[in-house]
Amino acid sequence: MKQALCLGVVAALAIAGCAPAGSQSPATGGKKEISFLVFETPNLTPQYWDDAIKRVTDEHPDIVVKKVVAPSAGERNGYAKQLLASGQLPDVLQAIAPAGFAESGNLYAWSDEELKNYEFPKSNPLGGKIYQLPYNTQPTPLVYYNKKLFADAGITAPPKTYTELLDASAKLKAKGITPFVVGGGGKDSFAAGYIWIALVGTDVYRTQPDFLVKRRAGQVTFSDPAFTKATRKFADLVADGYVDKAGLSRDYPSTERAFLDGKGAMYPMGSWFAASADANKPPFDIGVFAWPTDDGKTVVPAYTGGGPIVNAKSKNLDAARTFALEFNQNAANNDVLVKTDAAIIAIKGYQPPPMGPVYNETLNVLKSGTVVNAFTVETGDDALLPGVGDKAFAIAQQIIAGTTDGASASRLLDEEWAKAGGR
C-alpha cells in the first residue's frame, strides 16, 4: 500500500509538471527552479495562482516556479504529508499547517528580520520558532445570513445571545425555512465543522485560550465538561432540525451555492465567503454576525497565518525564501487576494482596495469582538496533533448525520487523539 501511495504521488507530480524540489536544468537556462504547492477553491482559481506567481517571477526573473496543485483545499495538508513521505516535498507550500513537518527539521524557521513587516510576527510558534508567514487574518467562522428570510420569519435583528439564536432558528423552522446551511460532502469534509468551531470558540476558548496547550500536556481532555457542552450544543441543533443534513452530500462549492440560492437562512463560514457574497450578489441582502454567546458578548474565532512554509532542505533555499516572502508582500497580489478571497492582510502599512458591503461588515464584526483561536485551524504549539483535524471533521459529519451525540463525539475525539500519540 505504501509503495502504491508513493507511486500515485509521483504520478500526480508528473502530471503537474513538477521537477524535483529545487532543481536546475537546461530547460530553465540555469535559473533557480522551485516547486510551489497550492490549492484551488471557487475564489482561488488556477488563473489566480498563475497570475500571482507571475507577478513575483516578473520581479525575480532568475526564479522559475513549477506549480503543484493539491487534490482539494481540504486535502492539502494530507497531500503535503504524502509528498514528504515520498521524498518530494515542494520547496514552498501555501497555507499548509507546519505541525508534523517542522519538528523533524523539514521547515525553514523565519528570522525576526524577515518577519519585521508583519502585524503579528509571533503568530503560531512551534517550539518558539515561526515557520509559517502570518500574513492573513481570517475569522473562522462568522455567520452570514439571508436578511429576506429573517424578515419572512419575523426576525428583526441578528441574534446576540445563544438563546436568541435558538429562538430565531425556531421561527425560521416554523416558516419552513432551513435555519443553517452546512456542507461536508466528498473531499470537503471540513465544511461540516464550522458550527462546532464556532461553539468551541465561544464556550471553551473564550475562558480557556490555552485549552489545546493543556490538551497536549494531558491536563484536560475533550470529554471535559466545557468542551462536551459545546459539542452537545452542536448535536442539539441537529436534533432540533435546525441543520440541513442534505449538506453532507454537498462539496464546498455546492454548499456556498446553496446559501446563495436561498436554501437556508444562516451560513456559518470563514471570512473568505465575503468575496463571493459581494461578487455574486444574490437577490437578497446578506448580513453578518458573530456566533452568539450565552451572555451576549462578542467573541470571534480567528486565525492569523496562512502564508507559505518553506522546505528547509530545498536545493534552492534562497530562491524559495525570496519567493515566499515576495508572494505575501507583493501589494498587487494582496489586492487581488482581498478582492477574490476577502483576505484581511496582516502586513504593516498595507491598505486594502475599496470593497463591498459584506466584506466591510465582516471587518467590522472582527474589530468589535474578543478574538480567540479557531478550533482545528491552529498551526502552532496549540494545534491539534497531526491528522486529528481531519478526524474532527469526520466526527462533525457524524454529528450532522445524527449518528453520534455530544458526549460520544467528545469521547471519539479523545480516542483519535490517543491514536495520534497524544496523552
Short mmCIF file of C-alpha atoms in Angstrom, two decimals:
data_model
loop_
_atom_site.label_atom_id
_atom_site.label_comp_id
_atom_site.label_asym_id
_atom_site.label_seq_id
_atom_site.Cartn_x
_atom_site.Cartn_y
_atom_site.Cartn_z
CA MET A 1 0.00 0.00 0.00
CA LYS A 2 2.80 2.41 0.89
CA GLN A 3 4.53 1.68 -2.42
CA ALA A 4 1.29 2.29 -4.31
CA LEU A 5 0.81 5.59 -2.45
CA CYS A 6 4.28 6.78 -3.38
CA LEU A 7 3.79 5.79 -6.99
CA GLY A 8 0.50 7.68 -7.01
CA VAL A 9 2.18 10.79 -5.65
CA VAL A 10 4.96 10.53 -8.24
CA ALA A 11 2.34 10.23 -10.97
CA ALA A 12 0.47 13.25 -9.64
CA LEU A 13 3.64 15.29 -9.63
CA ALA A 14 4.42 14.21 -13.17
CA ILE A 15 1.01 15.36 -14.28
CA ALA A 16 1.54 18.70 -12.52
CA GLY A 17 4.84 19.12 -14.37
CA CYS A 18 6.82 19.36 -11.14
CA ALA A 19 10.56 18.83 -11.24
CA PRO A 20 12.32 17.55 -8.10
CA ALA A 21 12.43 20.21 -5.38
CA GLY A 22 14.93 22.98 -6.01
CA SER A 23 16.42 21.84 -9.30
CA GLN A 24 18.22 23.44 -12.20
CA SER A 25 18.02 22.16 -15.75
CA PRO A 26 18.91 23.15 -19.31
CA ALA A 27 15.22 23.93 -19.87
CA THR A 28 15.43 26.76 -17.34
CA GLY A 29 18.72 28.09 -18.65
CA GLY A 30 20.42 27.52 -15.32
CA LYS A 31 17.87 29.63 -13.44
CA LYS A 32 16.81 28.63 -9.95
CA GLU A 33 13.76 26.40 -10.15
CA ILE A 34 11.43 25.85 -7.22
CA SER A 35 8.17 23.94 -6.79
CA PHE A 36 5.14 25.58 -5.16
CA LEU A 37 2.22 23.64 -3.64
CA VAL A 38 -1.14 25.45 -3.89
CA PHE A 39 -4.81 24.54 -3.61
CA GLU A 40 -7.84 25.69 -5.58
CA THR A 41 -11.25 26.92 -4.40
CA PRO A 42 -14.10 28.80 -6.09
CA ASN A 43 -12.24 32.00 -5.13
CA LEU A 44 -8.67 30.82 -5.68
CA THR A 45 -8.85 29.63 -9.25
CA PRO A 46 -5.99 28.30 -11.43
CA GLN A 47 -5.79 31.73 -13.06
CA TYR A 48 -5.45 33.40 -9.65
CA TRP A 49 -2.41 31.29 -8.79
CA ASP A 50 -0.81 31.65 -12.22
CA ASP A 51 -1.15 35.43 -12.14
CA ALA A 52 0.13 35.73 -8.57
CA ILE A 53 3.16 33.57 -9.32
CA LYS A 54 3.93 35.61 -12.44
CA ARG A 55 3.89 38.89 -10.50
CA VAL A 56 6.68 37.56 -8.32
CA THR A 57 8.75 35.98 -11.08
CA ASP A 58 8.46 39.18 -13.12
CA GLU A 59 10.26 40.89 -10.22
CA HIS A 60 12.67 37.96 -9.82
CA PRO A 61 13.33 36.63 -13.32
CA ASP A 62 16.05 34.32 -12.01
CA ILE A 63 13.36 32.19 -10.31
CA VAL A 64 11.29 29.61 -12.21
CA VAL A 65 8.25 28.20 -10.42
CA LYS A 66 6.61 24.83 -11.03
CA LYS A 67 3.09 24.81 -9.62
CA VAL A 68 1.82 21.70 -7.81
CA VAL A 69 -1.93 21.55 -7.05
CA ALA A 70 -3.39 19.65 -4.09
CA PRO A 71 -6.40 17.41 -4.90
CA SER A 72 -8.66 19.73 -2.89
CA ALA A 73 -8.45 22.51 -0.32
CA GLY A 74 -9.46 20.14 2.47
CA GLU A 75 -6.87 17.54 1.49
CA ARG A 76 -3.91 19.87 1.13
CA ASN A 77 -2.28 19.01 4.49
CA GLY A 78 -2.59 15.28 3.93
CA TYR A 79 -1.30 15.64 0.39
CA ALA A 80 1.74 17.56 1.61
CA LYS A 81 2.49 14.72 4.03
CA GLN A 82 2.28 12.24 1.14
CA LEU A 83 4.80 14.32 -0.79
CA LEU A 84 7.10 14.42 2.24
CA ALA A 85 6.84 10.65 2.67
CA SER A 86 7.79 10.12 -0.99
CA GLY A 87 10.80 12.44 -0.74
CA GLN A 88 9.18 15.09 -2.93
CA LEU A 89 8.24 17.85 -0.50
CA PRO A 90 7.87 21.03 -2.60
CA ASP A 91 10.16 23.97 -1.97
CA VAL A 92 7.31 26.30 -0.97
CA LEU A 93 3.86 25.28 0.32
CA GLN A 94 0.95 27.69 0.70
CA ALA A 95 -1.30 27.56 3.79
CA ILE A 96 -0.05 24.16 4.98
CA ALA A 97 -0.01 23.62 8.74
CA PRO A 98 3.65 23.34 9.78
CA ALA A 99 2.98 20.87 12.62
CA GLY A 100 4.22 17.45 11.59
CA PHE A 101 6.83 18.96 9.26
CA ALA A 102 8.82 21.38 11.41
CA GLU A 103 9.51 19.01 14.29
CA SER A 104 11.55 16.73 12.04
CA GLY A 105 13.66 19.59 10.68
CA ASN A 106 11.95 19.85 7.31
CA LEU A 107 10.93 23.52 7.52
CA TYR A 108 12.86 26.78 7.43
CA ALA A 109 12.38 29.00 10.53
CA TRP A 110 11.82 32.66 9.66
CA SER A 111 14.11 35.22 11.32
CA ASP A 112 12.93 38.31 13.20
CA GLU A 113 14.29 40.42 10.35
CA GLU A 114 12.23 38.52 7.78
CA LEU A 115 9.11 38.91 9.96
CA LYS A 116 9.52 42.63 10.70
CA ASN A 117 6.82 43.72 8.22
CA TYR A 118 4.08 41.55 9.75
CA GLU A 119 1.48 42.84 12.21
CA PHE A 120 1.59 39.66 14.31
CA PRO A 121 5.09 38.27 13.71
CA LYS A 122 4.93 35.70 16.51
CA SER A 123 1.67 34.03 15.49
CA ASN A 124 1.51 30.25 15.81
CA PRO A 125 5.00 29.45 17.11
CA LEU A 126 6.26 25.88 17.21
CA GLY A 127 8.91 25.45 19.86
CA GLY A 128 9.39 29.20 19.90
CA LYS A 129 10.05 29.41 16.16
CA ILE A 130 7.88 30.75 13.34
CA TYR A 131 7.64 28.53 10.28
CA GLN A 132 4.59 29.98 8.52
CA LEU A 133 4.34 33.58 7.36
CA PRO A 134 1.45 35.20 9.31
CA TYR A 135 0.05 37.42 6.61
CA ASN A 136 -3.73 36.89 6.61
CA THR A 137 -6.30 37.09 9.43
CA GLN A 138 -9.42 35.01 8.86
CA PRO A 139 -12.43 34.96 11.20
CA THR A 140 -13.46 31.31 11.16
CA PRO A 141 -16.41 31.29 11.22
CA LEU A 142 -18.80 34.17 11.27
CA VAL A 143 -22.48 33.70 10.48
CA TYR A 144 -23.67 35.09 7.16
CA TYR A 145 -27.43 35.41 6.97
CA ASN A 146 -30.20 35.99 4.45
CA LYS A 147 -31.94 39.19 5.52
CA LYS A 148 -35.06 38.42 3.47
CA LEU A 149 -35.58 35.02 5.10
CA PHE A 150 -35.05 36.59 8.51
CA ALA A 151 -37.71 39.17 7.72
CA ASP A 152 -40.07 36.47 6.39
CA ALA A 153 -39.77 34.70 9.75
CA GLY A 154 -40.38 37.91 11.70
CA ILE A 155 -36.78 38.25 12.91
CA THR A 156 -35.95 41.94 13.08
CA ALA A 157 -32.29 41.82 14.12
CA PRO A 158 -29.47 39.28 14.19
CA PRO A 159 -29.27 37.34 17.47
CA LYS A 160 -26.79 38.48 20.09
CA THR A 161 -27.24 35.72 22.68
CA TYR A 162 -27.39 31.97 22.21
CA THR A 163 -30.99 31.96 23.47
CA GLU A 164 -31.87 34.48 20.75
CA LEU A 165 -30.14 32.25 18.17
CA LEU A 166 -32.29 29.30 19.22
CA ASP A 167 -35.40 31.49 19.11
CA ALA A 168 -34.53 32.69 15.60
CA SER A 169 -33.90 29.11 14.49
CA ALA A 170 -37.30 28.03 15.83
CA LYS A 171 -39.05 30.88 14.00
CA LEU A 172 -37.30 30.02 10.73
CA LYS A 173 -38.16 26.33 11.02
CA ALA A 174 -41.80 27.18 11.78
CA LYS A 175 -41.92 29.06 8.46
CA GLY A 176 -40.49 26.09 6.59
CA ILE A 177 -37.08 27.75 6.26
CA THR A 178 -33.90 25.77 6.94
CA PRO A 179 -32.01 27.68 9.65
CA PHE A 180 -28.43 26.51 8.89
CA VAL A 181 -26.80 25.65 5.59
CA VAL A 182 -23.79 23.35 6.04
CA GLY A 183 -21.59 21.18 3.84
CA GLY A 184 -19.20 18.30 4.21
CA GLY A 185 -19.60 16.10 1.15
CA GLY A 186 -16.91 14.32 -0.83
CA LYS A 187 -13.39 15.59 -0.25
CA ASP A 188 -14.64 18.70 1.57
CA SER A 189 -15.36 17.21 4.99
CA PHE A 190 -14.01 20.40 6.60
CA ALA A 191 -17.21 22.21 5.57
CA ALA A 192 -19.10 20.16 8.18
CA GLY A 193 -17.12 21.60 11.06
CA TYR A 194 -17.93 25.30 11.24
CA ILE A 195 -20.75 25.21 13.79
CA TRP A 196 -18.51 23.14 16.06
CA ILE A 197 -15.59 25.53 15.55
CA ALA A 198 -17.83 28.45 16.50
CA LEU A 199 -19.12 26.76 19.65
CA VAL A 200 -15.66 25.73 20.84
CA GLY A 201 -14.57 29.34 20.37
CA THR A 202 -17.43 30.84 22.38
CA ASP A 203 -17.78 28.14 25.05
CA VAL A 204 -14.24 26.84 25.52
CA TYR A 205 -11.50 29.10 24.13
CA ARG A 206 -13.09 32.27 25.50
CA THR A 207 -12.33 31.17 29.06
CA GLN A 208 -9.56 28.66 28.31
CA PRO A 209 -7.49 30.16 25.48
CA ASP A 210 -4.72 27.64 26.21
CA PHE A 211 -7.05 24.62 26.09
CA LEU A 212 -5.12 22.77 23.38
CA VAL A 213 -1.79 23.53 25.04
CA LYS A 214 -3.21 21.84 28.14
CA ARG A 215 -4.62 19.04 25.99
CA ARG A 216 -1.16 18.33 24.62
CA ALA A 217 0.15 18.23 28.19
CA GLY A 218 -2.58 15.79 29.23
CA GLN A 219 -4.07 18.29 31.70
CA VAL A 220 -7.52 18.38 30.05
CA THR A 221 -9.48 16.16 27.66
CA PHE A 222 -12.15 16.70 25.05
CA SER A 223 -14.52 14.91 27.40
CA ASP A 224 -14.18 17.68 29.98
CA PRO A 225 -17.47 19.49 30.78
CA ALA A 226 -16.82 22.72 28.83
CA PHE A 227 -15.82 21.00 25.60
CA THR A 228 -18.60 18.43 25.89
CA LYS A 229 -21.14 21.22 26.48
CA ALA A 230 -20.05 22.97 23.28
CA THR A 231 -20.23 19.71 21.34
CA ARG A 232 -23.63 18.88 22.80
CA LYS A 233 -24.96 22.25 21.62
CA PHE A 234 -23.93 21.30 18.08
CA ALA A 235 -25.68 17.93 18.36
CA ASP A 236 -28.78 19.57 19.83
CA LEU A 237 -29.05 21.97 16.88
CA VAL A 238 -29.09 18.92 14.61
CA ALA A 239 -31.60 17.05 16.78
CA ASP A 240 -33.92 20.08 16.76
CA GLY A 241 -33.96 20.05 12.97
CA TYR A 242 -32.08 23.32 12.55
CA VAL A 243 -29.18 21.96 10.47
CA ASP A 244 -29.62 20.88 6.87
CA LYS A 245 -28.47 17.24 6.78
CA ALA A 246 -28.54 17.36 2.97
CA GLY A 247 -25.33 19.31 3.31
CA LEU A 248 -23.45 16.06 3.88
CA SER A 249 -23.82 15.33 0.18
CA ARG A 250 -22.58 18.77 -0.89
CA ASP A 251 -18.99 19.71 -1.56
CA TYR A 252 -17.76 23.16 -0.59
CA PRO A 253 -18.71 24.99 -3.83
CA SER A 254 -22.19 23.42 -3.75
CA THR A 255 -22.63 24.46 -0.12
CA GLU A 256 -21.84 28.07 -0.95
CA ARG A 257 -24.20 27.88 -3.91
CA ALA A 258 -26.99 26.50 -1.72
CA PHE A 259 -26.84 29.54 0.57
CA LEU A 260 -26.65 31.98 -2.34
CA ASP A 261 -29.65 30.20 -3.88
CA GLY A 262 -31.67 30.87 -0.71
CA LYS A 263 -31.86 27.26 0.52
CA GLY A 264 -31.23 28.28 4.12
CA ALA A 265 -31.11 31.37 6.29
CA MET A 266 -27.71 31.15 8.02
CA TYR A 267 -24.33 30.09 6.70
CA PRO A 268 -21.53 29.65 9.26
CA MET A 269 -18.39 30.16 7.17
CA GLY A 270 -14.96 31.74 7.15
CA SER A 271 -14.49 35.38 6.19
CA TRP A 272 -13.40 34.41 2.66
CA PHE A 273 -17.08 33.93 1.81
CA ALA A 274 -17.49 37.72 1.82
CA ALA A 275 -15.70 37.87 -1.53
CA SER A 276 -18.25 35.59 -3.18
CA ALA A 277 -21.13 37.36 -1.47
CA ASP A 278 -20.05 40.73 -2.86
CA ALA A 279 -19.00 39.47 -6.30
CA ASN A 280 -22.02 37.23 -6.89
CA LYS A 281 -24.75 39.22 -5.20
CA PRO A 282 -27.90 37.12 -4.80
CA PRO A 283 -31.44 38.56 -4.96
CA PHE A 284 -31.36 39.27 -1.22
CA ASP A 285 -29.16 41.25 1.15
CA ILE A 286 -26.59 39.39 3.25
CA GLY A 287 -25.74 40.35 6.81
CA VAL A 288 -23.02 39.14 9.16
CA PHE A 289 -22.87 38.43 12.88
CA ALA A 290 -20.54 36.63 15.27
CA TRP A 291 -21.75 33.30 16.64
CA PRO A 292 -23.75 34.34 19.73
CA THR A 293 -22.50 33.67 23.25
CA ASP A 294 -24.62 32.81 26.26
CA ASP A 295 -24.17 36.31 27.74
CA GLY A 296 -24.20 38.32 24.50
CA LYS A 297 -20.53 39.34 24.49
CA THR A 298 -18.99 39.26 21.02
CA VAL A 299 -16.37 36.54 20.53
CA VAL A 300 -14.73 35.94 17.16
CA PRO A 301 -12.75 32.76 16.44
CA ALA A 302 -9.99 33.76 14.04
CA TYR A 303 -6.64 32.67 12.70
CA THR A 304 -3.67 34.73 11.56
CA GLY A 305 -1.29 32.80 9.34
CA GLY A 306 -2.00 31.13 6.04
CA GLY A 307 1.25 32.15 4.38
CA PRO A 308 3.87 29.91 2.84
CA ILE A 309 6.11 27.47 4.60
CA VAL A 310 9.49 26.67 3.07
CA ASN A 311 11.28 23.34 2.70
CA ALA A 312 14.49 23.72 4.74
CA LYS A 313 16.15 21.09 2.55
CA SER A 314 15.42 22.84 -0.74
CA LYS A 315 18.37 22.85 -3.11
CA ASN A 316 17.48 26.45 -3.92
CA LEU A 317 16.63 27.61 -0.41
CA ASP A 318 17.46 31.27 -1.02
CA ALA A 319 15.16 31.34 -4.05
CA ALA A 320 12.41 29.59 -2.10
CA ARG A 321 12.68 32.08 0.78
CA THR A 322 12.72 35.05 -1.61
CA PHE A 323 9.70 33.78 -3.49
CA ALA A 324 7.70 33.05 -0.33
CA LEU A 325 8.35 36.47 1.19
CA GLU A 326 7.60 38.33 -2.03
CA PHE A 327 4.47 36.26 -2.73
CA ASN A 328 2.97 37.51 0.55
CA GLN A 329 4.27 41.07 0.48
CA ASN A 330 3.57 41.90 -3.16
CA ALA A 331 0.93 44.65 -2.97
CA ALA A 332 -0.75 43.65 -6.23
CA ASN A 333 -1.00 40.04 -5.06
CA ASN A 334 -2.58 41.18 -1.82
CA ASP A 335 -5.03 43.48 -3.60
CA VAL A 336 -6.19 40.56 -5.73
CA LEU A 337 -6.39 38.25 -2.72
CA VAL A 338 -8.54 40.77 -0.86
CA LYS A 339 -10.87 41.06 -3.85
CA THR A 340 -11.05 37.35 -4.61
CA ASP A 341 -10.86 35.78 -1.14
CA ALA A 342 -11.80 38.63 1.22
CA ALA A 343 -8.40 38.44 2.88
CA ILE A 344 -7.68 40.65 5.88
CA ILE A 345 -4.00 41.33 5.28
CA ALA A 346 -1.84 41.49 8.43
CA ILE A 347 1.14 43.31 6.92
CA LYS A 348 2.19 46.70 8.25
CA GLY A 349 1.19 49.65 6.11
CA TYR A 350 -0.99 47.67 3.73
CA GLN A 351 -4.21 49.41 2.67
CA PRO A 352 -6.89 47.27 1.04
CA PRO A 353 -8.72 48.38 -2.12
CA PRO A 354 -12.35 49.57 -1.86
CA MET A 355 -14.55 46.59 -1.06
CA GLY A 356 -18.22 45.64 -0.99
CA PRO A 357 -20.67 45.77 1.93
CA VAL A 358 -20.33 42.16 3.09
CA TYR A 359 -16.53 42.43 3.32
CA ASN A 360 -16.78 45.73 5.18
CA GLU A 361 -19.34 44.33 7.61
CA THR A 362 -17.14 41.25 8.13
CA LEU A 363 -14.24 43.53 9.03
CA ASN A 364 -16.44 45.49 11.44
CA VAL A 365 -17.53 42.32 13.25
CA LEU A 366 -13.91 41.21 13.61
CA LYS A 367 -12.95 44.56 15.10
CA SER A 368 -15.91 44.59 17.51
CA GLY A 369 -15.20 41.39 19.39
CA THR A 370 -12.76 39.46 21.53
CA VAL A 371 -10.63 37.34 19.21
CA VAL A 372 -9.94 33.72 20.19
CA ASN A 373 -8.33 30.83 18.33
CA ALA A 374 -10.33 28.91 15.77
CA PHE A 375 -10.58 25.21 16.69
CA THR A 376 -8.97 22.85 14.12
CA VAL A 377 -7.29 25.80 12.39
CA GLU A 378 -4.42 26.36 14.85
CA THR A 379 -0.98 25.58 13.47
CA GLY A 380 1.43 26.26 16.36
CA ASP A 381 2.14 24.69 19.75
CA ASP A 382 -1.60 24.92 20.43
CA ALA A 383 -2.56 22.94 17.31
CA LEU A 384 -4.30 19.61 17.16
CA LEU A 385 -1.92 16.70 16.73
CA PRO A 386 -1.18 15.90 13.06
CA GLY A 387 -4.14 14.14 11.46
CA VAL A 388 -6.61 14.85 14.26
CA GLY A 389 -8.16 17.80 12.44
CA ASP A 390 -9.36 15.54 9.63
CA LYS A 391 -10.76 13.14 12.23
CA ALA A 392 -12.59 16.05 13.88
CA PHE A 393 -14.27 16.90 10.57
CA ALA A 394 -15.31 13.26 10.16
CA ILE A 395 -16.84 13.36 13.65
CA ALA A 396 -18.64 16.60 12.71
CA GLN A 397 -20.15 14.71 9.77
CA GLN A 398 -21.40 12.06 12.22
CA ILE A 399 -22.96 14.75 14.41
CA ILE A 400 -24.79 16.25 11.44
CA ALA A 401 -25.91 12.80 10.33
CA GLY A 402 -27.32 12.28 13.84
CA THR A 403 -25.29 9.13 14.43
CA THR A 404 -23.46 10.45 17.48
CA ASP A 405 -24.34 12.82 20.29
CA GLY A 406 -22.22 15.43 22.05
CA ALA A 407 -20.71 13.25 24.76
CA SER A 408 -19.97 10.41 22.35
CA ALA A 409 -18.38 12.81 19.87
CA SER A 410 -16.10 14.16 22.59
CA ARG A 411 -15.05 10.63 23.53
CA LEU A 412 -14.40 9.81 19.85
CA LEU A 413 -12.14 12.84 19.58
CA ASP A 414 -10.22 11.73 22.68
CA GLU A 415 -9.78 8.31 21.08
CA GLU A 416 -8.41 9.84 17.89
CA TRP A 417 -6.07 11.99 19.97
CA ALA A 418 -4.70 8.89 21.65
CA LYS A 419 -4.26 7.12 18.31
CA ALA A 420 -2.23 10.12 17.12
CA GLY A 421 0.14 9.68 20.05
CA GLY A 422 -1.38 12.20 22.46
CA ARG A 423 -1.81 11.76 26.18
#
